[in-house]
């Protein structure tokens, strides 16, 4: 990783068609009214182009929102780790291998030394990131409910005691999933003051 890297990333590129990102960290300059716990975790659908050296539209927007809320660090994890802005890839690839191996894997402090019998590596990153974050912004959009994936992750977070950290920009009208940080088609970008604590998350999980 370059000393001038834009982000810290945990990823694995097995091949051109099997590429995964499990965690991204961005340091944020000049946060407004810094909060005590400086880590804001965004939990979205699947990663796109952002890596060590470049951002993308969604991550750049999450950075600005986290700064407005007073956080000095942005972390990004996803329900599905497979890369690609076209989420139609999800039914084809889903989670990828339980734990990657080989020289292409760039591990991070969240997953190094974890037991091989532990969670899938993507869920391990979600769990570890949630432990350190001051806030968890659920923003995966309508497709997060594919094969019940969003409910699996919410159960993981609530079961670990993170219920009061969960926030959303509201739920989608049709699928009743947390609105994505990047709107589809002509939808409006969520604003910093649209964020609300997900107070009904247990009712949502049971519905």
mmCIF file of C-alpha atoms in Angstrom:
data_model
loop_
_atom_site.group_PDB
_atom_site.id
_atom_site.type_symbol
_atom_site.label_atom_id
_atom_site.label_comp_id
_atom_site.label_asym_id
_atom_site.label_seq_id
_atom_site.Cartn_x
_atom_site.Cartn_y
_atom_site.Cartn_z
ATOM 1 C CA UNK A 1 0.000 0.000 0.000
ATOM 2 C CA UNK A 2 1.363 3.394 -1.010
ATOM 3 C CA UNK A 3 2.307 5.884 1.681
ATOM 4 C CA UNK A 4 0.033 8.404 -0.069
ATOM 5 C CA UNK A 5 -2.945 6.048 -0.306
ATOM 6 C CA UNK A 6 -6.317 7.766 -0.223
ATOM 7 C CA UNK A 7 -7.973 4.953 1.767
ATOM 8 C CA UNK A 8 -7.097 1.887 3.797
ATOM 9 C CA UNK A 9 -8.780 -1.148 2.300
ATOM 10 C CA UNK A 10 -9.237 -4.843 3.025
ATOM 11 C CA UNK A 11 -9.888 -6.567 -0.294
ATOM 12 C CA UNK A 12 -9.216 -9.595 -2.453
ATOM 13 C CA UNK A 13 -8.983 -9.802 -6.226
ATOM 14 C CA UNK A 14 -8.999 -13.467 -7.102
ATOM 15 C CA UNK A 15 -9.535 -12.691 -10.785
ATOM 16 C CA UNK A 16 -11.063 -9.997 -12.961
ATOM 17 C CA UNK A 17 -14.474 -11.559 -12.463
ATOM 18 C CA UNK A 18 -14.129 -12.343 -8.746
ATOM 19 C CA UNK A 19 -13.195 -9.184 -6.889
ATOM 20 C CA UNK A 20 -14.181 -8.368 -3.314
ATOM 21 C CA UNK A 21 -13.859 -5.509 -0.842
ATOM 22 C CA UNK A 22 -14.642 -6.143 2.823
ATOM 23 C CA UNK A 23 -13.773 -2.837 4.507
ATOM 24 C CA UNK A 24 -12.705 0.689 3.591
ATOM 25 C CA UNK A 25 -11.412 3.439 5.861
ATOM 26 C CA UNK A 26 -11.137 7.134 5.037
ATOM 27 C CA UNK A 27 -9.677 9.789 7.320
ATOM 28 C CA UNK A 28 -11.836 12.929 7.284
ATOM 29 C CA UNK A 29 -10.381 16.399 7.632
ATOM 30 C CA UNK A 30 -12.011 19.160 9.652
ATOM 31 C CA UNK A 31 -15.151 17.411 10.918
ATOM 32 C CA UNK A 32 -17.862 19.772 12.154
ATOM 33 C CA UNK A 33 -18.166 19.734 15.968
ATOM 34 C CA UNK A 34 -16.197 16.496 16.530
ATOM 35 C CA UNK A 35 -18.057 13.740 18.399
ATOM 36 C CA UNK A 36 -16.557 11.610 21.149
ATOM 37 C CA UNK A 37 -16.399 8.391 19.114
ATOM 38 C CA UNK A 38 -14.949 9.479 15.800
ATOM 39 C CA UNK A 39 -15.856 6.457 13.628
ATOM 40 C CA UNK A 40 -18.922 6.529 11.380
ATOM 41 C CA UNK A 41 -19.729 3.152 9.782
ATOM 42 C CA UNK A 42 -21.794 3.078 6.589
ATOM 43 C CA UNK A 43 -23.279 -0.312 5.797
ATOM 44 C CA UNK A 44 -24.347 -0.470 2.155
ATOM 45 C CA UNK A 45 -25.181 -3.034 -0.532
ATOM 46 C CA UNK A 46 -21.943 -3.891 -2.372
ATOM 47 C CA UNK A 47 -18.713 -2.022 -3.176
ATOM 48 C CA UNK A 48 -18.067 -0.259 -6.455
ATOM 49 C CA UNK A 49 -14.797 1.399 -7.548
ATOM 50 C CA UNK A 50 -13.347 2.914 -4.384
ATOM 51 C CA UNK A 51 -10.007 1.402 -3.354
ATOM 52 C CA UNK A 52 -6.630 2.494 -1.952
ATOM 53 C CA UNK A 53 -6.083 5.207 -4.541
ATOM 54 C CA UNK A 54 -9.497 6.367 -5.702
ATOM 55 C CA UNK A 55 -12.940 7.174 -4.408
ATOM 56 C CA UNK A 56 -16.304 6.852 -6.122
ATOM 57 C CA UNK A 57 -19.478 8.909 -6.032
ATOM 58 C CA UNK A 58 -21.087 7.019 -3.169
ATOM 59 C CA UNK A 59 -18.042 6.912 -0.886
ATOM 60 C CA UNK A 60 -17.338 10.594 -1.558
ATOM 61 C CA UNK A 61 -20.892 11.424 -0.526
ATOM 62 C CA UNK A 62 -20.593 9.314 2.647
ATOM 63 C CA UNK A 63 -17.414 11.186 3.535
ATOM 64 C CA UNK A 64 -19.185 14.536 3.321
ATOM 65 C CA UNK A 65 -22.110 13.329 5.419
ATOM 66 C CA UNK A 66 -19.840 11.863 8.111
ATOM 67 C CA UNK A 67 -17.909 15.146 8.258
ATOM 68 C CA UNK A 68 -21.146 17.098 8.700
ATOM 69 C CA UNK A 69 -22.067 14.843 11.619
ATOM 70 C CA UNK A 70 -18.684 15.493 13.271
ATOM 71 C CA UNK A 71 -16.878 12.198 12.619
ATOM 72 C CA UNK A 72 -13.171 12.080 11.870
ATOM 73 C CA UNK A 73 -13.146 8.609 10.296
ATOM 74 C CA UNK A 74 -15.426 6.884 7.805
ATOM 75 C CA UNK A 75 -15.635 3.106 7.598
ATOM 76 C CA UNK A 76 -17.583 1.336 4.861
ATOM 77 C CA UNK A 77 -18.752 -2.283 4.881
ATOM 78 C CA UNK A 78 -21.369 -3.954 2.691
ATOM 79 C CA UNK A 79 -23.999 -6.685 2.885
ATOM 80 C CA UNK A 80 -22.315 -8.326 -0.113
ATOM 81 C CA UNK A 81 -18.541 -7.978 -0.698
ATOM 82 C CA UNK A 82 -18.499 -8.579 -4.459
ATOM 83 C CA UNK A 83 -17.438 -5.480 -6.389
ATOM 84 C CA UNK A 84 -19.442 -3.865 -9.164
ATOM 85 C CA UNK A 85 -21.814 -0.937 -9.438
ATOM 86 C CA UNK A 86 -24.304 -3.190 -11.241
ATOM 87 C CA UNK A 87 -26.011 -5.030 -8.409
ATOM 88 C CA UNK A 88 -27.359 -7.604 -10.898
ATOM 89 C CA UNK A 89 -24.051 -9.388 -10.195
ATOM 90 C CA UNK A 90 -25.248 -10.292 -6.715
ATOM 91 C CA UNK A 91 -27.312 -13.398 -7.536
ATOM 92 C CA UNK A 92 -24.322 -14.733 -9.467
ATOM 93 C CA UNK A 93 -21.625 -14.200 -6.857
ATOM 94 C CA UNK A 94 -23.191 -13.345 -3.495
ATOM 95 C CA UNK A 95 -20.613 -13.615 -0.687
ATOM 96 C CA UNK A 96 -17.604 -15.227 -2.325
ATOM 97 C CA UNK A 97 -15.321 -17.610 -0.403
ATOM 98 C CA UNK A 98 -15.626 -18.047 3.354
ATOM 99 C CA UNK A 99 -12.051 -16.868 3.856
ATOM 100 C CA UNK A 100 -9.775 -15.844 0.976
ATOM 101 C CA UNK A 101 -6.251 -17.124 0.612
ATOM 102 C CA UNK A 102 -3.342 -16.114 -1.571
ATOM 103 C CA UNK A 103 -1.110 -13.142 -2.243
ATOM 104 C CA UNK A 104 -3.959 -11.025 -3.577
ATOM 105 C CA UNK A 105 -5.600 -10.757 -0.175
ATOM 106 C CA UNK A 106 -4.828 -7.513 1.677
ATOM 107 C CA UNK A 107 -5.928 -8.231 5.219
ATOM 108 C CA UNK A 108 -6.497 -5.578 7.862
ATOM 109 C CA UNK A 109 -6.511 -5.173 11.633
ATOM 110 C CA UNK A 110 -10.161 -6.239 11.767
ATOM 111 C CA UNK A 111 -9.592 -9.708 10.341
ATOM 112 C CA UNK A 112 -5.958 -10.668 10.954
ATOM 113 C CA UNK A 113 -5.630 -13.547 13.380
ATOM 114 C CA UNK A 114 -9.325 -14.412 13.339
ATOM 115 C CA UNK A 115 -10.192 -18.077 13.652
ATOM 116 C CA UNK A 116 -10.883 -19.963 10.431
ATOM 117 C CA UNK A 117 -13.999 -21.389 12.072
ATOM 118 C CA UNK A 118 -15.327 -17.890 12.673
ATOM 119 C CA UNK A 119 -17.954 -16.026 10.633
ATOM 120 C CA UNK A 120 -17.663 -15.534 6.899
ATOM 121 C CA UNK A 121 -14.945 -12.923 6.474
ATOM 122 C CA UNK A 122 -17.432 -10.296 5.263
ATOM 123 C CA UNK A 123 -19.600 -10.740 8.357
ATOM 124 C CA UNK A 124 -16.483 -10.715 10.515
ATOM 125 C CA UNK A 125 -15.633 -7.249 9.193
ATOM 126 C CA UNK A 126 -19.185 -6.036 9.811
ATOM 127 C CA UNK A 127 -19.124 -7.347 13.381
ATOM 128 C CA UNK A 128 -15.679 -5.952 14.190
ATOM 129 C CA UNK A 129 -16.419 -2.583 12.588
ATOM 130 C CA UNK A 130 -19.679 -2.278 14.520
ATOM 131 C CA UNK A 131 -17.846 -2.820 17.805
ATOM 132 C CA UNK A 132 -15.675 0.262 17.249
ATOM 133 C CA UNK A 133 -18.105 2.568 15.437
ATOM 134 C CA UNK A 134 -19.986 5.332 17.205
ATOM 135 C CA UNK A 135 -22.817 5.150 14.687
ATOM 136 C CA UNK A 136 -23.910 2.592 12.077
ATOM 137 C CA UNK A 137 -25.724 4.047 9.075
ATOM 138 C CA UNK A 138 -27.782 1.317 7.389
ATOM 139 C CA UNK A 139 -28.072 2.439 3.765
ATOM 140 C CA UNK A 140 -28.209 -0.567 1.453
ATOM 141 C CA UNK A 141 -31.352 0.163 -0.543
ATOM 142 C CA UNK A 142 -34.185 -2.034 -1.749
ATOM 143 C CA UNK A 143 -32.030 -4.893 -3.033
ATOM 144 C CA UNK A 144 -30.602 -5.522 0.433
ATOM 145 C CA UNK A 145 -33.468 -7.891 1.109
ATOM 146 C CA UNK A 146 -32.228 -10.342 -1.540
ATOM 147 C CA UNK A 147 -32.453 -13.867 -0.056
ATOM 148 C CA UNK A 148 -33.014 -12.353 3.390
ATOM 149 C CA UNK A 149 -29.493 -10.935 3.578
ATOM 150 C CA UNK A 150 -30.383 -7.641 5.270
ATOM 151 C CA UNK A 151 -32.248 -9.429 8.053
ATOM 152 C CA UNK A 152 -29.252 -11.721 8.627
ATOM 153 C CA UNK A 153 -26.987 -8.714 9.105
ATOM 154 C CA UNK A 154 -29.454 -6.821 11.290
ATOM 155 C CA UNK A 155 -29.806 -9.917 13.483
ATOM 156 C CA UNK A 156 -26.004 -10.029 13.776
ATOM 157 C CA UNK A 157 -25.858 -6.381 14.848
ATOM 158 C CA UNK A 158 -28.825 -6.435 17.232
ATOM 159 C CA UNK A 159 -27.640 -9.713 18.740
ATOM 160 C CA UNK A 160 -24.272 -8.115 19.458
ATOM 161 C CA UNK A 161 -25.923 -5.243 21.316
ATOM 162 C CA UNK A 162 -25.615 -2.523 18.665
ATOM 163 C CA UNK A 163 -29.325 -1.745 18.299
ATOM 164 C CA UNK A 164 -29.004 1.826 19.593
ATOM 165 C CA UNK A 165 -26.244 2.598 17.082
ATOM 166 C CA UNK A 166 -28.423 1.824 14.036
ATOM 167 C CA UNK A 167 -29.596 4.775 11.932
ATOM 168 C CA UNK A 168 -31.237 5.158 8.516
ATOM 169 C CA UNK A 169 -32.379 7.811 6.045
ATOM 170 C CA UNK A 170 -35.807 6.179 6.145
ATOM 171 C CA UNK A 171 -37.083 3.038 4.413
ATOM 172 C CA UNK A 172 -37.835 2.482 0.742
ATOM 173 C CA UNK A 173 -41.543 2.593 -0.070
ATOM 174 C CA UNK A 174 -41.798 -0.706 -1.915
ATOM 175 C CA UNK A 175 -39.264 -3.014 -0.249
ATOM 176 C CA UNK A 176 -39.179 -1.381 3.210
ATOM 177 C CA UNK A 177 -35.382 -1.484 3.249
ATOM 178 C CA UNK A 178 -33.084 1.332 4.485
ATOM 179 C CA UNK A 179 -32.654 3.925 1.745
ATOM 180 C CA UNK A 180 -29.310 3.822 -0.050
ATOM 181 C CA UNK A 181 -26.792 6.634 0.382
ATOM 182 C CA UNK A 182 -26.906 7.023 -3.414
ATOM 183 C CA UNK A 183 -30.414 7.362 -4.860
ATOM 184 C CA UNK A 184 -31.522 5.418 -7.895
ATOM 185 C CA UNK A 185 -32.465 7.178 -11.125
ATOM 186 C CA UNK A 186 -33.724 10.699 -10.328
ATOM 187 C CA UNK A 187 -34.048 10.274 -6.594
ATOM 188 C CA UNK A 188 -32.581 12.903 -4.297
ATOM 189 C CA UNK A 189 -29.394 12.354 -2.321
ATOM 190 C CA UNK A 190 -30.148 11.977 1.396
ATOM 191 C CA UNK A 191 -29.135 14.993 3.449
ATOM 192 C CA UNK A 192 -27.271 15.026 6.756
ATOM 193 C CA UNK A 193 -30.371 16.044 8.722
ATOM 194 C CA UNK A 194 -32.459 13.229 7.179
ATOM 195 C CA UNK A 195 -30.732 10.708 9.430
ATOM 196 C CA UNK A 196 -32.849 9.142 12.178
ATOM 197 C CA UNK A 197 -32.252 6.381 14.703
ATOM 198 C CA UNK A 198 -33.809 3.130 13.509
ATOM 199 C CA UNK A 199 -36.088 2.853 16.511
ATOM 200 C CA UNK A 200 -38.374 0.222 14.900
ATOM 201 C CA UNK A 201 -35.589 -2.153 13.926
ATOM 202 C CA UNK A 202 -36.855 -5.023 16.095
ATOM 203 C CA UNK A 203 -40.366 -4.735 14.670
ATOM 204 C CA UNK A 204 -38.856 -4.619 11.176
ATOM 205 C CA UNK A 205 -36.806 -7.746 11.898
ATOM 206 C CA UNK A 206 -39.875 -9.646 13.050
ATOM 207 C CA UNK A 207 -42.153 -8.562 10.200
#
